[in-house]
């Protein structure tokens, strides 16, 4: 299991938010491993992964590119970053005032290998 310093993981959470707010998809993707897996209940609505999962960086690029096109005012306001030895949770509020927790597991190289967007049930 990778062991990362809490400060490194907290910094990754900050960088992740900054990359999204810059709408810099390639910068976001640079934080992910080529074989990364992303799960979200929003994925099927955009026509990707009926099971809510996107696998691999190319599929992530296609999914997020479509999502960014639909959300021109995307903005994440960081609330907190929680860390464990091999993962972090980025707790943020989006441009619509919705609070989201993004679970991000990292590998030994510090790249994200698994992400899960967790939304409140409304």
Short mmCIF file of N, CA and C in Angstrom, two decimals:
data_model
loop_
_atom_site.label_atom_id
_atom_site.label_comp_id
_atom_site.label_asym_id
_atom_site.label_seq_id
_atom_site.Cartn_x
_atom_site.Cartn_y
_atom_site.Cartn_z
N UNK A 1 0.85 -1.18 0.00
CA UNK A 1 0.00 0.00 0.00
C UNK A 1 0.89 1.24 0.00
N UNK A 2 0.60 2.19 -0.87
CA UNK A 2 1.42 3.41 -0.87
C UNK A 2 1.27 4.18 0.43
N UNK A 3 2.36 4.78 0.83
CA UNK A 3 2.34 5.61 2.03
C UNK A 3 2.76 7.02 1.62
N UNK A 4 1.87 7.95 1.71
CA UNK A 4 2.15 9.33 1.32
C UNK A 4 2.00 10.24 2.53
N UNK A 5 2.77 11.30 2.53
CA UNK A 5 2.68 12.27 3.60
C UNK A 5 1.34 13.00 3.52
N UNK A 6 0.70 13.25 4.65
CA UNK A 6 -0.57 13.98 4.63
C UNK A 6 -0.48 15.31 3.88
N UNK A 7 0.64 16.01 4.02
CA UNK A 7 0.78 17.30 3.35
C UNK A 7 0.81 17.14 1.83
N UNK A 8 1.41 16.04 1.34
CA UNK A 8 1.43 15.79 -0.11
C UNK A 8 0.02 15.55 -0.64
N UNK A 9 -0.75 14.77 0.10
CA UNK A 9 -2.12 14.47 -0.32
C UNK A 9 -3.02 15.70 -0.24
N UNK A 10 -2.83 16.50 0.79
CA UNK A 10 -3.60 17.74 0.92
C UNK A 10 -3.27 18.67 -0.25
N UNK A 11 -2.00 18.73 -0.63
CA UNK A 11 -1.59 19.56 -1.77
C UNK A 11 -2.21 19.04 -3.05
N UNK A 12 -2.28 17.72 -3.21
CA UNK A 12 -2.91 17.14 -4.40
C UNK A 12 -4.37 17.57 -4.49
N UNK A 13 -5.07 17.59 -3.37
CA UNK A 13 -6.46 18.03 -3.37
C UNK A 13 -6.59 19.47 -3.82
N UNK A 14 -5.70 20.33 -3.36
CA UNK A 14 -5.70 21.74 -3.76
C UNK A 14 -5.41 21.88 -5.25
N UNK A 15 -4.40 21.15 -5.74
CA UNK A 15 -4.04 21.19 -7.16
C UNK A 15 -5.19 20.69 -8.02
N UNK A 16 -5.88 19.64 -7.56
CA UNK A 16 -7.02 19.07 -8.28
C UNK A 16 -8.11 20.13 -8.47
N UNK A 17 -8.44 20.84 -7.39
CA UNK A 17 -9.46 21.89 -7.46
C UNK A 17 -9.01 23.02 -8.38
N UNK A 18 -7.75 23.44 -8.25
CA UNK A 18 -7.24 24.53 -9.09
C UNK A 18 -7.28 24.16 -10.57
N UNK A 19 -6.94 22.92 -10.89
CA UNK A 19 -6.95 22.48 -12.30
C UNK A 19 -8.37 22.50 -12.86
N UNK A 20 -9.33 22.04 -12.07
CA UNK A 20 -10.72 22.09 -12.52
C UNK A 20 -11.19 23.54 -12.70
N UNK A 21 -10.86 24.39 -11.75
CA UNK A 21 -11.30 25.78 -11.84
C UNK A 21 -10.66 26.50 -13.01
N UNK A 22 -9.49 26.06 -13.43
CA UNK A 22 -8.83 26.63 -14.62
C UNK A 22 -9.42 26.05 -15.91
N UNK A 23 -10.30 25.05 -15.76
CA UNK A 23 -10.89 24.35 -16.91
C UNK A 23 -9.79 23.77 -17.79
N UNK A 24 -8.71 23.31 -17.14
CA UNK A 24 -7.55 22.77 -17.84
C UNK A 24 -7.61 21.25 -17.76
N UNK A 25 -8.32 20.65 -18.72
CA UNK A 25 -8.57 19.22 -18.69
C UNK A 25 -7.27 18.42 -18.72
N UNK A 26 -6.29 18.83 -19.51
CA UNK A 26 -5.03 18.09 -19.56
C UNK A 26 -4.29 18.17 -18.23
N UNK A 27 -4.40 19.29 -17.55
CA UNK A 27 -3.78 19.41 -16.21
C UNK A 27 -4.48 18.48 -15.22
N UNK A 28 -5.81 18.42 -15.30
CA UNK A 28 -6.55 17.48 -14.44
C UNK A 28 -6.10 16.06 -14.75
N UNK A 29 -6.08 15.70 -16.03
CA UNK A 29 -5.72 14.34 -16.42
C UNK A 29 -4.29 13.98 -16.04
N UNK A 30 -3.40 14.96 -15.95
CA UNK A 30 -2.01 14.68 -15.57
C UNK A 30 -1.91 14.17 -14.14
N UNK A 31 -2.95 14.36 -13.36
CA UNK A 31 -2.98 13.90 -11.97
C UNK A 31 -3.41 12.43 -11.87
N UNK A 32 -3.84 11.85 -12.99
CA UNK A 32 -4.40 10.50 -13.02
C UNK A 32 -3.47 9.51 -13.72
N UNK A 33 -3.47 8.29 -13.25
CA UNK A 33 -2.79 7.18 -13.90
C UNK A 33 -3.52 6.83 -15.20
N UNK A 34 -2.80 6.29 -16.17
CA UNK A 34 -3.42 5.93 -17.46
C UNK A 34 -4.57 4.94 -17.31
N UNK A 35 -4.52 4.10 -16.28
CA UNK A 35 -5.56 3.08 -16.08
C UNK A 35 -6.57 3.48 -15.00
N UNK A 36 -6.66 4.75 -14.71
CA UNK A 36 -7.56 5.21 -13.65
C UNK A 36 -9.01 4.85 -13.93
N UNK A 37 -9.76 4.67 -12.86
CA UNK A 37 -11.18 4.34 -12.92
C UNK A 37 -11.94 5.42 -12.16
N UNK A 38 -13.02 5.90 -12.75
CA UNK A 38 -13.85 6.94 -12.14
C UNK A 38 -15.28 6.45 -12.05
N UNK A 39 -15.91 6.66 -10.90
CA UNK A 39 -17.30 6.26 -10.70
C UNK A 39 -18.10 7.47 -10.25
N UNK A 40 -19.27 7.64 -10.87
CA UNK A 40 -20.17 8.73 -10.49
C UNK A 40 -21.57 8.40 -10.99
N UNK A 41 -22.56 8.84 -10.25
CA UNK A 41 -23.93 8.64 -10.71
C UNK A 41 -24.26 9.56 -11.89
N UNK A 42 -23.38 10.49 -12.22
CA UNK A 42 -23.60 11.41 -13.34
C UNK A 42 -23.12 10.82 -14.67
N UNK A 43 -22.28 9.79 -14.63
CA UNK A 43 -21.67 9.23 -15.83
C UNK A 43 -22.71 8.68 -16.82
N UNK A 44 -23.67 7.85 -16.39
CA UNK A 44 -24.65 7.33 -17.35
C UNK A 44 -25.48 8.42 -18.03
N UNK A 45 -25.78 9.50 -17.32
CA UNK A 45 -26.60 10.58 -17.88
C UNK A 45 -25.93 11.24 -19.07
N UNK A 46 -24.59 11.17 -19.12
CA UNK A 46 -23.86 11.77 -20.25
C UNK A 46 -23.51 10.75 -21.32
N UNK A 47 -24.04 9.54 -21.17
CA UNK A 47 -23.86 8.52 -22.20
C UNK A 47 -22.57 7.73 -22.08
N UNK A 48 -21.99 7.71 -20.91
CA UNK A 48 -20.76 6.96 -20.67
C UNK A 48 -21.00 5.96 -19.56
N UNK A 49 -20.66 4.71 -19.78
CA UNK A 49 -20.71 3.71 -18.72
C UNK A 49 -22.05 3.59 -18.03
N UNK A 50 -22.89 2.71 -18.53
CA UNK A 50 -24.21 2.51 -17.93
C UNK A 50 -24.11 2.13 -16.46
N UNK A 51 -22.97 1.55 -16.06
CA UNK A 51 -22.78 1.16 -14.66
C UNK A 51 -22.23 2.30 -13.81
N UNK A 52 -22.07 3.48 -14.43
CA UNK A 52 -21.58 4.63 -13.68
C UNK A 52 -20.06 4.68 -13.55
N UNK A 53 -19.37 3.90 -14.36
CA UNK A 53 -17.91 3.83 -14.27
C UNK A 53 -17.27 4.09 -15.62
N UNK A 54 -16.21 4.90 -15.60
CA UNK A 54 -15.39 5.18 -16.78
C UNK A 54 -14.00 4.64 -16.47
N UNK A 55 -13.43 3.90 -17.44
CA UNK A 55 -12.14 3.24 -17.22
C UNK A 55 -11.10 3.75 -18.21
N UNK A 56 -9.97 4.20 -17.69
CA UNK A 56 -8.85 4.63 -18.52
C UNK A 56 -8.87 6.12 -18.81
N UNK A 57 -7.67 6.66 -19.01
CA UNK A 57 -7.51 8.11 -19.19
C UNK A 57 -8.21 8.61 -20.45
N UNK A 58 -8.20 7.83 -21.53
CA UNK A 58 -8.86 8.28 -22.77
C UNK A 58 -10.37 8.41 -22.56
N UNK A 59 -10.96 7.46 -21.86
CA UNK A 59 -12.39 7.53 -21.57
C UNK A 59 -12.69 8.68 -20.62
N UNK A 60 -11.81 8.91 -19.66
CA UNK A 60 -11.98 10.06 -18.75
C UNK A 60 -11.95 11.37 -19.54
N UNK A 61 -11.01 11.47 -20.47
CA UNK A 61 -10.88 12.69 -21.29
C UNK A 61 -12.19 12.94 -22.06
N UNK A 62 -12.74 11.90 -22.66
CA UNK A 62 -13.98 12.05 -23.43
C UNK A 62 -15.15 12.46 -22.52
N UNK A 63 -15.28 11.80 -21.39
CA UNK A 63 -16.37 12.09 -20.46
C UNK A 63 -16.26 13.51 -19.91
N UNK A 64 -15.09 13.85 -19.40
CA UNK A 64 -14.93 15.18 -18.80
C UNK A 64 -14.98 16.29 -19.83
N UNK A 65 -14.54 16.02 -21.04
CA UNK A 65 -14.62 17.03 -22.10
C UNK A 65 -16.09 17.36 -22.38
N UNK A 66 -16.91 16.32 -22.46
CA UNK A 66 -18.34 16.54 -22.68
C UNK A 66 -18.96 17.29 -21.49
N UNK A 67 -18.60 16.89 -20.28
CA UNK A 67 -19.15 17.53 -19.08
C UNK A 67 -18.75 19.01 -19.03
N UNK A 68 -17.49 19.31 -19.32
CA UNK A 68 -17.04 20.71 -19.30
C UNK A 68 -17.79 21.55 -20.32
N UNK A 69 -18.11 20.95 -21.47
CA UNK A 69 -18.86 21.66 -22.50
C UNK A 69 -20.27 22.02 -22.04
N UNK A 70 -20.81 21.22 -21.13
CA UNK A 70 -22.17 21.44 -20.63
C UNK A 70 -22.21 22.37 -19.41
N UNK A 71 -21.05 22.62 -18.80
CA UNK A 71 -21.00 23.44 -17.58
C UNK A 71 -19.98 24.57 -17.79
N UNK A 72 -20.36 25.60 -18.53
CA UNK A 72 -19.39 26.66 -18.84
C UNK A 72 -18.94 27.46 -17.63
N UNK A 73 -19.72 27.46 -16.57
CA UNK A 73 -19.36 28.24 -15.38
C UNK A 73 -18.86 27.35 -14.24
N UNK A 74 -18.36 26.16 -14.56
CA UNK A 74 -17.88 25.24 -13.54
C UNK A 74 -16.92 25.93 -12.58
N UNK A 75 -17.18 25.74 -11.30
CA UNK A 75 -16.27 26.27 -10.28
C UNK A 75 -16.44 25.47 -9.00
N UNK A 76 -15.31 25.04 -8.45
CA UNK A 76 -15.31 24.29 -7.20
C UNK A 76 -14.73 25.18 -6.10
N UNK A 77 -15.45 25.30 -5.00
CA UNK A 77 -14.95 26.00 -3.82
C UNK A 77 -14.56 24.95 -2.79
N UNK A 78 -13.27 24.85 -2.53
CA UNK A 78 -12.75 23.84 -1.62
C UNK A 78 -13.22 24.12 -0.19
N UNK A 79 -13.76 23.10 0.46
CA UNK A 79 -14.17 23.20 1.85
C UNK A 79 -13.11 22.55 2.74
N UNK A 80 -12.75 21.29 2.43
CA UNK A 80 -11.75 20.57 3.22
C UNK A 80 -11.15 19.45 2.38
N UNK A 81 -9.98 19.00 2.80
CA UNK A 81 -9.35 17.80 2.23
C UNK A 81 -9.06 16.86 3.39
N UNK A 82 -9.52 15.63 3.27
CA UNK A 82 -9.28 14.59 4.26
C UNK A 82 -8.29 13.60 3.67
N UNK A 83 -7.37 13.08 4.47
CA UNK A 83 -6.34 12.19 3.95
C UNK A 83 -6.24 10.90 4.75
N UNK A 84 -5.76 9.85 4.06
CA UNK A 84 -5.34 8.60 4.68
C UNK A 84 -4.01 8.26 4.02
N UNK A 85 -3.36 7.17 4.38
CA UNK A 85 -2.06 6.89 3.76
C UNK A 85 -2.09 6.71 2.24
N UNK A 86 -3.23 6.29 1.68
CA UNK A 86 -3.27 6.02 0.24
C UNK A 86 -4.41 6.72 -0.49
N UNK A 87 -5.05 7.69 0.15
CA UNK A 87 -6.18 8.34 -0.51
C UNK A 87 -6.47 9.70 0.12
N UNK A 88 -7.33 10.42 -0.57
CA UNK A 88 -7.81 11.69 -0.04
C UNK A 88 -9.27 11.86 -0.44
N UNK A 89 -9.96 12.68 0.30
CA UNK A 89 -11.33 13.07 -0.03
C UNK A 89 -11.33 14.58 -0.13
N UNK A 90 -11.75 15.05 -1.31
CA UNK A 90 -11.86 16.49 -1.55
C UNK A 90 -13.32 16.85 -1.35
N UNK A 91 -13.59 17.65 -0.34
CA UNK A 91 -14.95 18.10 -0.03
C UNK A 91 -15.07 19.52 -0.55
N UNK A 92 -16.01 19.71 -1.49
CA UNK A 92 -16.13 21.01 -2.14
C UNK A 92 -17.57 21.33 -2.47
N UNK A 93 -17.78 22.59 -2.81
CA UNK A 93 -19.10 23.04 -3.27
C UNK A 93 -18.95 23.45 -4.72
N UNK A 94 -19.88 23.01 -5.56
CA UNK A 94 -19.78 23.37 -6.98
C UNK A 94 -20.51 24.68 -7.27
N UNK A 95 -20.51 25.06 -8.53
CA UNK A 95 -21.08 26.35 -8.95
C UNK A 95 -22.59 26.43 -8.71
N UNK A 96 -23.25 25.31 -8.48
CA UNK A 96 -24.70 25.31 -8.22
C UNK A 96 -25.00 25.25 -6.72
N UNK A 97 -23.95 25.34 -5.89
CA UNK A 97 -24.15 25.29 -4.44
C UNK A 97 -24.31 23.89 -3.90
N UNK A 98 -24.02 22.87 -4.71
CA UNK A 98 -24.11 21.48 -4.26
C UNK A 98 -22.79 21.07 -3.63
N UNK A 99 -22.85 20.39 -2.49
CA UNK A 99 -21.65 19.91 -1.82
C UNK A 99 -21.37 18.47 -2.26
N UNK A 100 -20.12 18.22 -2.59
CA UNK A 100 -19.70 16.94 -3.14
C UNK A 100 -18.42 16.48 -2.43
N UNK A 101 -18.31 15.18 -2.21
CA UNK A 101 -17.08 14.58 -1.71
C UNK A 101 -16.51 13.71 -2.81
N UNK A 102 -15.28 13.98 -3.19
CA UNK A 102 -14.60 13.22 -4.24
C UNK A 102 -13.52 12.38 -3.56
N UNK A 103 -13.71 11.07 -3.60
CA UNK A 103 -12.73 10.13 -3.04
C UNK A 103 -11.70 9.85 -4.12
N UNK A 104 -10.42 10.03 -3.82
CA UNK A 104 -9.34 9.82 -4.78
C UNK A 104 -8.28 8.93 -4.15
N UNK A 105 -8.11 7.73 -4.70
CA UNK A 105 -7.08 6.80 -4.23
C UNK A 105 -5.86 6.96 -5.13
N UNK A 106 -4.67 6.96 -4.54
CA UNK A 106 -3.44 7.18 -5.30
C UNK A 106 -2.53 5.96 -5.25
N UNK A 107 -1.67 5.86 -6.29
CA UNK A 107 -0.69 4.78 -6.34
C UNK A 107 0.63 5.23 -5.73
N UNK A 108 1.65 4.38 -5.82
CA UNK A 108 2.95 4.71 -5.24
C UNK A 108 3.55 5.97 -5.84
N UNK A 109 3.23 6.25 -7.11
CA UNK A 109 3.76 7.44 -7.79
C UNK A 109 2.98 8.70 -7.44
N UNK A 110 1.91 8.55 -6.66
CA UNK A 110 1.10 9.71 -6.28
C UNK A 110 0.07 10.10 -7.33
N UNK A 111 -0.14 9.21 -8.31
CA UNK A 111 -1.16 9.47 -9.33
C UNK A 111 -2.48 8.85 -8.89
N UNK A 112 -3.56 9.47 -9.28
CA UNK A 112 -4.90 8.98 -8.92
C UNK A 112 -5.22 7.74 -9.76
N UNK A 113 -5.58 6.65 -9.09
CA UNK A 113 -5.95 5.42 -9.79
C UNK A 113 -7.44 5.12 -9.68
N UNK A 114 -8.09 5.73 -8.71
CA UNK A 114 -9.52 5.51 -8.52
C UNK A 114 -10.15 6.78 -7.98
N UNK A 115 -11.26 7.16 -8.58
CA UNK A 115 -12.01 8.30 -8.09
C UNK A 115 -13.47 7.97 -8.01
N UNK A 116 -14.12 8.50 -7.00
CA UNK A 116 -15.57 8.33 -6.85
C UNK A 116 -16.16 9.66 -6.41
N UNK A 117 -17.08 10.17 -7.21
CA UNK A 117 -17.80 11.39 -6.85
C UNK A 117 -19.00 10.98 -6.02
N UNK A 118 -19.09 11.54 -4.83
CA UNK A 118 -20.17 11.20 -3.90
C UNK A 118 -21.07 12.41 -3.68
N UNK A 119 -22.34 12.25 -4.06
CA UNK A 119 -23.31 13.34 -3.99
C UNK A 119 -24.35 13.03 -2.92
N UNK A 120 -24.91 14.07 -2.33
CA UNK A 120 -26.01 13.90 -1.39
C UNK A 120 -27.24 13.37 -2.12
N UNK A 121 -27.98 12.52 -1.46
CA UNK A 121 -29.24 12.04 -2.01
C UNK A 121 -30.27 13.13 -1.77
N UNK A 122 -30.92 13.53 -2.84
CA UNK A 122 -31.90 14.63 -2.71
C UNK A 122 -33.29 14.11 -2.94
#
